[in-house]
Coordinates of C-alpha atoms and ligand atoms in Angstrom, one line a residue:
M1309 CA 68.5 95.8 76.4
S1310 CA 71.1 94.6 73.9
K1311 CA 73.6 91.9 74.5
A1312 CA 76.4 94.0 72.7
S1313 CA 75.7 97.0 74.9
V1314 CA 77.5 98.3 78.0
T1315 CA 77.2 100.9 80.5
V1316 CA 80.5 102.9 81.3
I1317 CA 80.0 105.1 84.4
G1318 CA 83.0 107.6 85.0
L1319 CA 84.3 109.9 82.0
G1320 CA 87.7 110.7 83.3
P1321 CA 90.5 110.2 80.8
M1322 CA 90.1 106.3 81.4
G1323 CA 86.4 106.1 81.2
R1324 CA 86.4 108.1 78.0
A1325 CA 89.0 106.0 76.4
M1326 CA 87.3 102.8 77.3
A1327 CA 83.6 104.0 76.1
G1328 CA 85.7 104.8 72.6
A1329 CA 87.1 101.5 72.3
L1330 CA 83.8 100.0 72.8
L1331 CA 82.0 102.3 70.2
D1332 CA 84.9 101.5 67.8
R1333 CA 84.1 97.9 68.1
G1334 CA 80.5 98.3 67.6
Y1335 CA 79.3 98.0 71.1
G1336 CA 76.1 100.1 72.1
V1337 CA 77.3 102.2 75.1
T1338 CA 75.4 104.2 77.5
V1339 CA 77.4 106.7 79.6
W1340 CA 77.0 108.8 82.9
N1341 CA 79.4 111.3 84.4
R1342 CA 79.3 113.9 87.4
T1343 CA 80.4 116.5 85.1
P1344 CA 78.0 115.9 81.9
G1345 CA 80.1 118.0 79.4
R1346 CA 82.7 115.1 79.4
A1347 CA 80.3 112.9 77.2
D1348 CA 79.7 115.3 74.3
D1349 CA 82.3 113.7 72.0
L1350 CA 81.0 110.1 72.9
V1351 CA 77.3 111.4 72.4
A1352 CA 78.4 112.4 68.9
R1353 CA 79.9 109.0 68.1
G1354 CA 77.0 107.2 69.1
A1355 CA 76.6 106.8 72.8
V1356 CA 73.9 107.3 74.8
L1357 CA 74.0 110.0 77.9
A1358 CA 72.1 108.6 80.9
G1359 CA 70.2 111.2 82.9
S1360 CA 71.3 109.7 86.2
P1361 CA 73.5 107.0 87.5
G1362 CA 70.4 104.8 88.1
E1363 CA 69.2 105.3 84.4
A1364 CA 72.9 104.1 83.4
V1365 CA 72.9 100.9 85.6
A1366 CA 69.2 100.5 84.3
A1367 CA 70.6 100.5 80.7
N1368 CA 72.7 97.1 80.8
R1369 CA 73.6 94.2 82.7
L1370 CA 77.4 95.0 82.2
V1371 CA 78.5 98.4 84.4
V1372 CA 81.8 99.4 84.0
L1373 CA 82.9 102.0 86.6
S1374 CA 85.8 104.2 85.9
L1375 CA 86.0 106.5 89.1
T1376 CA 88.9 108.2 91.0
G1377 CA 88.4 105.6 94.1
Y1378 CA 85.9 103.6 96.0
D1379 CA 84.6 106.8 97.8
A1380 CA 83.1 107.9 94.2
V1381 CA 81.8 104.5 93.8
D1382 CA 79.9 104.9 96.9
A1383 CA 79.0 108.1 96.2
V1384 CA 77.4 107.3 92.6
L1385 CA 76.0 103.8 93.2
G1386 CA 74.6 104.9 96.7
S1387 CA 72.2 107.0 94.8
V1388 CA 70.8 104.2 92.7
D1389 CA 67.6 102.5 93.5
P1390 CA 68.7 99.0 95.2
D1391 CA 66.4 97.1 93.0
A1392 CA 68.1 98.4 89.8
L1393 CA 71.2 96.8 90.8
T1394 CA 69.7 93.5 91.0
G1395 CA 71.5 91.1 88.5
R1396 CA 73.9 93.9 87.5
V1397 CA 77.6 92.9 86.8
L1398 CA 79.6 95.9 88.3
V1399 CA 83.1 95.7 86.8
N1400 CA 84.6 98.3 89.1
L1401 CA 88.2 99.5 87.7
S1402 CA 88.4 102.5 89.9
S1403 CA 91.5 102.4 92.2
G1404 CA 91.4 101.2 96.0
T1405 CA 92.7 99.0 98.5
P1406 CA 91.8 95.1 98.7
A1407 CA 89.8 96.0 101.8
E1408 CA 87.8 98.7 99.5
A1409 CA 87.2 96.0 96.9
R1410 CA 86.0 93.4 99.1
A1411 CA 83.6 95.6 100.8
G1412 CA 82.3 97.1 97.6
A1413 CA 81.7 93.3 96.3
A1414 CA 80.0 92.6 99.4
W1415 CA 77.7 95.7 99.1
A1416 CA 76.8 94.5 95.5
A1417 CA 76.5 91.1 96.6
E1418 CA 73.7 92.5 99.4
R1419 CA 71.7 94.1 96.2
G1420 CA 71.9 91.2 94.2
A1421 CA 74.6 92.4 91.9
T1422 CA 78.0 90.7 91.3
Q1423 CA 81.2 92.8 91.4
L1424 CA 84.3 91.9 89.3
T1425 CA 87.2 94.1 90.5
G1426 CA 89.9 95.2 88.2
G1427 CA 93.0 97.2 87.8
V1428 CA 93.9 98.3 84.6
L1429 CA 97.8 98.3 83.9
V1430 CA 97.9 101.0 81.0
P1431 CA 97.3 104.8 80.7
P1432 CA 94.6 106.0 78.6
S1433 CA 96.3 105.6 75.4
G1434 CA 96.8 102.2 75.8
I1435 CA 92.9 101.1 76.2
G1436 CA 91.8 99.4 73.3
T1437 CA 95.4 97.9 72.3
P1438 CA 96.3 94.4 72.2
D1439 CA 99.0 94.2 74.7
A1440 CA 97.5 96.2 77.4
S1441 CA 96.7 94.1 80.5
T1442 CA 94.4 94.5 83.4
F1443 CA 94.2 92.3 86.7
Y1444 CA 90.6 90.8 87.5
S1445 CA 89.3 89.1 90.4
G1446 CA 85.7 88.0 91.4
P1447 CA 83.6 85.1 90.4
L1448 CA 85.5 83.1 87.5
D1449 CA 82.2 82.1 85.8
V1450 CA 80.9 85.8 85.6
F1451 CA 84.4 87.0 84.4
E1452 CA 84.4 84.0 81.6
E1453 CA 81.0 85.3 80.5
H1454 CA 82.1 88.8 79.9
R1455 CA 85.7 88.2 78.9
A1456 CA 85.4 89.1 75.2
T1457 CA 83.8 92.5 76.4
L1458 CA 86.9 93.2 78.9
E1459 CA 89.2 92.5 76.2
V1460 CA 88.0 95.2 74.2
L1461 CA 89.2 97.4 77.3
T1462 CA 92.5 95.8 77.3
G1463 CA 93.6 92.8 75.0
R1464 CA 95.0 90.9 77.8
T1465 CA 93.1 90.0 81.2
D1466 CA 94.7 88.3 84.1
H1467 CA 92.3 86.7 86.6
R1468 CA 93.9 86.7 89.8
G1469 CA 91.3 84.6 91.7
E1470 CA 87.8 84.6 93.1
D1471 CA 88.6 86.9 96.2
P1472 CA 87.5 90.5 95.1
G1473 CA 90.4 91.8 96.8
L1474 CA 93.0 90.2 94.7
A1475 CA 92.9 92.6 92.0
A1476 CA 93.2 95.2 93.7
L1477 CA 96.2 93.8 95.7
F1478 CA 97.9 93.2 92.5
Y1479 CA 97.0 96.5 91.0
Q1480 CA 98.6 98.3 94.2
L1481 CA 101.8 96.3 94.2
N1482 CA 102.2 97.2 90.7
M1483 CA 101.5 100.9 91.6
V1484 CA 103.9 101.0 94.5
M1485 CA 106.6 100.1 92.1
F1486 CA 105.4 102.5 89.6
W1487 CA 104.9 105.7 91.6
T1488 CA 108.1 104.7 93.4
A1489 CA 110.1 104.2 90.3
L1490 CA 108.7 106.9 88.4
T1491 CA 109.1 109.5 91.1
S1492 CA 112.6 108.7 91.4
Y1493 CA 113.0 109.7 87.4
W1494 CA 111.2 113.0 88.5
Q1495 CA 113.9 113.4 91.4
A1496 CA 116.7 112.7 88.5
V1497 CA 115.4 115.4 86.3
A1498 CA 115.3 117.8 89.3
M1499 CA 119.1 117.1 90.2
A1500 CA 119.9 117.1 86.5
D1501 CA 118.0 120.7 85.8
A1502 CA 120.1 122.2 88.7
H1503 CA 123.2 121.5 86.9
G1504 CA 121.9 122.6 83.5
L1505 CA 120.9 119.4 81.9
K1506 CA 117.4 118.8 80.2
A1507 CA 115.3 115.4 80.9
A1508 CA 116.4 114.8 77.3
D1509 CA 120.0 114.8 78.2
I1510 CA 119.1 111.9 80.7
L1511 CA 116.6 109.6 79.1
P1512 CA 119.0 106.7 77.9
Y1513 CA 120.4 106.6 81.3
A1514 CA 117.1 106.7 82.9
V1515 CA 115.9 104.0 80.7
N1516 CA 119.0 101.8 81.6
A1517 CA 118.7 102.5 85.3
L1518 CA 115.0 101.5 85.8
D1519 CA 115.6 98.2 83.8
L1520 CA 116.1 96.2 86.8
R1521 CA 115.4 93.1 85.7
Q1522 CA 118.8 91.2 86.3
F1523 CA 118.4 92.5 89.8
L1524 CA 114.8 91.4 90.5
E1525 CA 115.8 88.2 89.0
F1526 CA 118.8 87.6 91.3
Y1527 CA 117.2 88.9 94.5
T1528 CA 114.0 87.2 94.0
P1529 CA 115.2 83.3 94.9
R1530 CA 117.4 84.5 97.5
V1531 CA 114.6 86.8 99.3
D1532 CA 111.9 83.9 98.8
A1533 CA 114.6 81.5 100.9
G1534 CA 114.9 84.6 103.4
V1535 CA 118.8 84.6 102.3
H1536 CA 120.6 88.3 103.0
T1537 CA 124.1 87.0 102.4
G1538 CA 126.3 90.2 101.9
D1539 CA 128.3 88.4 99.4
V1540 CA 127.8 90.9 96.5
D1541 CA 126.4 93.7 98.2
R1542 CA 126.5 95.2 101.7
L1543 CA 124.0 97.5 103.6
A1544 CA 126.8 99.5 104.8
M1545 CA 127.8 100.2 101.0
G1546 CA 124.0 100.8 100.3
L1547 CA 123.8 103.3 102.9
A1548 CA 126.9 105.0 102.0
S1549 CA 125.7 105.2 98.6
A1550 CA 122.3 106.6 99.6
E1551 CA 123.7 109.6 101.5
H1552 CA 125.9 110.4 98.6
V1553 CA 122.6 110.8 96.3
L1554 CA 120.7 112.8 99.2
H1555 CA 124.0 114.9 99.6
T1556 CA 124.2 115.6 95.7
A1557 CA 120.3 116.7 95.7
T1558 CA 120.7 118.8 98.7
D1559 CA 124.1 120.5 97.8
A1560 CA 122.4 121.3 94.5
G1561 CA 119.4 123.0 96.5
V1562 CA 116.6 120.7 95.2
D1563 CA 114.2 118.9 97.2
G1564 CA 115.7 116.0 99.3
A1565 CA 112.8 114.4 100.7
L1566 CA 112.8 111.2 98.6
P1567 CA 116.5 110.6 99.0
A1568 CA 116.3 111.1 102.5
A1569 CA 113.3 108.5 102.9
V1570 CA 115.6 105.9 101.1
A1571 CA 118.7 106.9 103.0
G1572 CA 116.4 106.6 106.4
L1573 CA 115.5 103.2 105.3
F1574 CA 119.1 102.0 104.9
R1575 CA 120.4 103.7 108.4
R1576 CA 117.6 102.0 110.2
A1577 CA 118.6 98.6 108.7
V1578 CA 122.1 99.2 109.5
E1579 CA 121.2 100.6 113.2
A1580 CA 119.3 97.1 113.6
G1581 CA 122.4 95.3 112.9
H1582 CA 122.5 94.4 109.1
A1583 CA 125.6 96.5 108.0
A1584 CA 127.4 93.4 106.4
D1585 CA 123.8 91.9 104.9
S1586 CA 122.8 92.6 101.5
C1587 CA 120.4 95.5 100.9
S1588 CA 117.8 93.0 100.4
S1589 CA 117.7 92.7 104.5
L1590 CA 115.6 95.8 103.9
V1591 CA 112.7 93.5 103.1
E1592 CA 113.0 92.4 106.8
L1593 CA 112.5 95.9 107.8
L1594 CA 110.0 96.8 105.7
K1595 CA 107.8 93.8 106.7
R1596 CA 106.6 95.7 110.0
P1597 CA 105.2 99.0 110.4
A1598 CA 107.8 101.7 110.8
A1599 CA 108.4 102.7 114.8
V1600 CA 107.2 106.2 115.3
Ligands
NDP1468 P1 90.0 110.7 87.1 O1 90.1 110.8 88.4 O2 90.7 111.7 86.2 O3 88.4 110.5 86.7 C1 87.5 109.6 87.4 C2 86.2 110.1 87.3 O4 85.9 110.1 88.6 C3 85.5 111.4 86.7 O5 84.8 110.8 85.8 C4 85.0 112.3 87.9 O6 84.0 112.8 87.7 C5 84.7 111.0 88.6 N1 84.4 111.0 90.2 C6 85.4 111.6 90.7 N2 85.0 111.6 92.4 C7 83.8 111.7 92.1 C8 82.3 111.6 92.9 N3 82.5 111.9 94.3 N4 81.1 111.4 92.4 C9 81.2 110.9 91.0 N5 82.3 111.1 90.3 C10 83.4 111.2 90.6 O7 90.5 109.0 86.7 P2 90.9 108.7 85.2 O8 89.9 108.7 84.1 O9 92.3 108.9 85.0 O10 91.1 107.2 85.8 C11 90.0 106.1 86.5 C12 90.4 105.1 87.2 O11 91.6 104.5 86.8 C13 91.0 105.8 88.6 O12 91.0 104.8 89.7 C14 92.7 105.5 88.2 O13 93.5 105.4 89.5 C15 92.6 104.5 87.4 N6 93.8 104.5 86.3 C16 94.1 105.5 85.6 C17 95.2 105.6 84.7 C18 95.6 106.9 84.2 O14 96.7 106.9 83.6 N7 94.8 107.9 83.9 C19 96.0 104.4 84.6 C20 95.4 103.4 85.3 C21 94.2 103.1 86.2 P3 84.0 114.6 87.1 O15 84.2 114.4 85.7 O16 82.7 114.8 87.5 O17 85.2 115.1 87.7

C-alpha cells in the first residue's frame, strides 16, 4: 500500500476526471465501477482495476466515492467485508442530504472507518484545476492529513466543520440556487425559441440577468435583520411582474410550470398580507412548509 495511492470508486464523468487528475499528478490509482468498461482508458493510463468494491477498498487507506447518491454508496459499501473498512478514510463526494451524510458517517464509524463528506462545486471539466472548489466536513485532523491529495481533485477546499452533514448542507444550498437559476435560463431559451430566437441571441442578456450580486448584497443584511420594507420593491409589483412572465410563456405556447410556480409563491405571499412589503418577504413564506 503506497502513501501516494488512492482508490476511486464510481467512474461516471466526475470519478473518471478525478482518477485522471490523480494519475496526471503521479498518484497510484485503483478504480472500481459497476459497469467495468468505464475503466478502460484509465487502466490504459496506469490505473489498477479492482475486481470488486472490497478489493478496491482494501487497496488504499484513502477511498474516494463518486457515485450518483447515497443509495449507490450503500449498495457498493454494503457488499464490502466490514473488516476491510477498518482504518479507511471514505471521501464521499456523492450528492446527498445532510441527514444521509450523517447516517453515512455513523455507518462508517461503526466499522472503524472515517467519512469525509464532500460537495464538489465544478463540473468534470473543472476537476484538477486550481480555482475549482469543494466543500468538506468531518474530522478536521483527518481532512488536514489528506488535504494535499484532495487539492489535486479541486485546487481549493473549504472545510465547513466537523459535522459530517455540513458539507452536504452547503452543497445543497449551492445546488438549489444552481438548478433553479439554470432552469430559469432553459425557460428563457424555450420562450425565445417560440419567437424564432436562438440561445445565442439571448446569451449576453442571460449573463447579465443571472449576475445577481448587487441584489444579494442589498437584500442580505435586511433579510438577516428581518426587515422587509417595501421602499424599493413591493410584492404586489413582483406578483404583477411574475404573472406577466407566466402569460408571456403561455401565450407563446411553451411550458408554463416554472413561471406558474414562481407566480404562485408571489400570490400566496400577497394573500398572506405582504402586498406592500418587499419581495424579500417571500423568505418568511418559504421558511414554513407549503400548505397542501
Ligand atoms: P453519474 O451519476 O453519472 O455516475 C456516478 C457513478 O455512480 C457511476 O459510476 C455509476 O455506475 C454509479 N452508480 C450509480 N448507481 C449505482 C449503484 N446502485 N451501484 C453501483 N454504482 C452505481 O454521476 P457523475 O459522475 O456525473 O457525478 C458523481 C457525483 O458527483 C454525483 O453525486 C453528482 O451529483 C456529483 N456532481 C456531479 C457534477 C457533474 O457535473 N457531473 C458536478 C458536481 C457534483 P455505472 O457506470 O455502472 O452506471
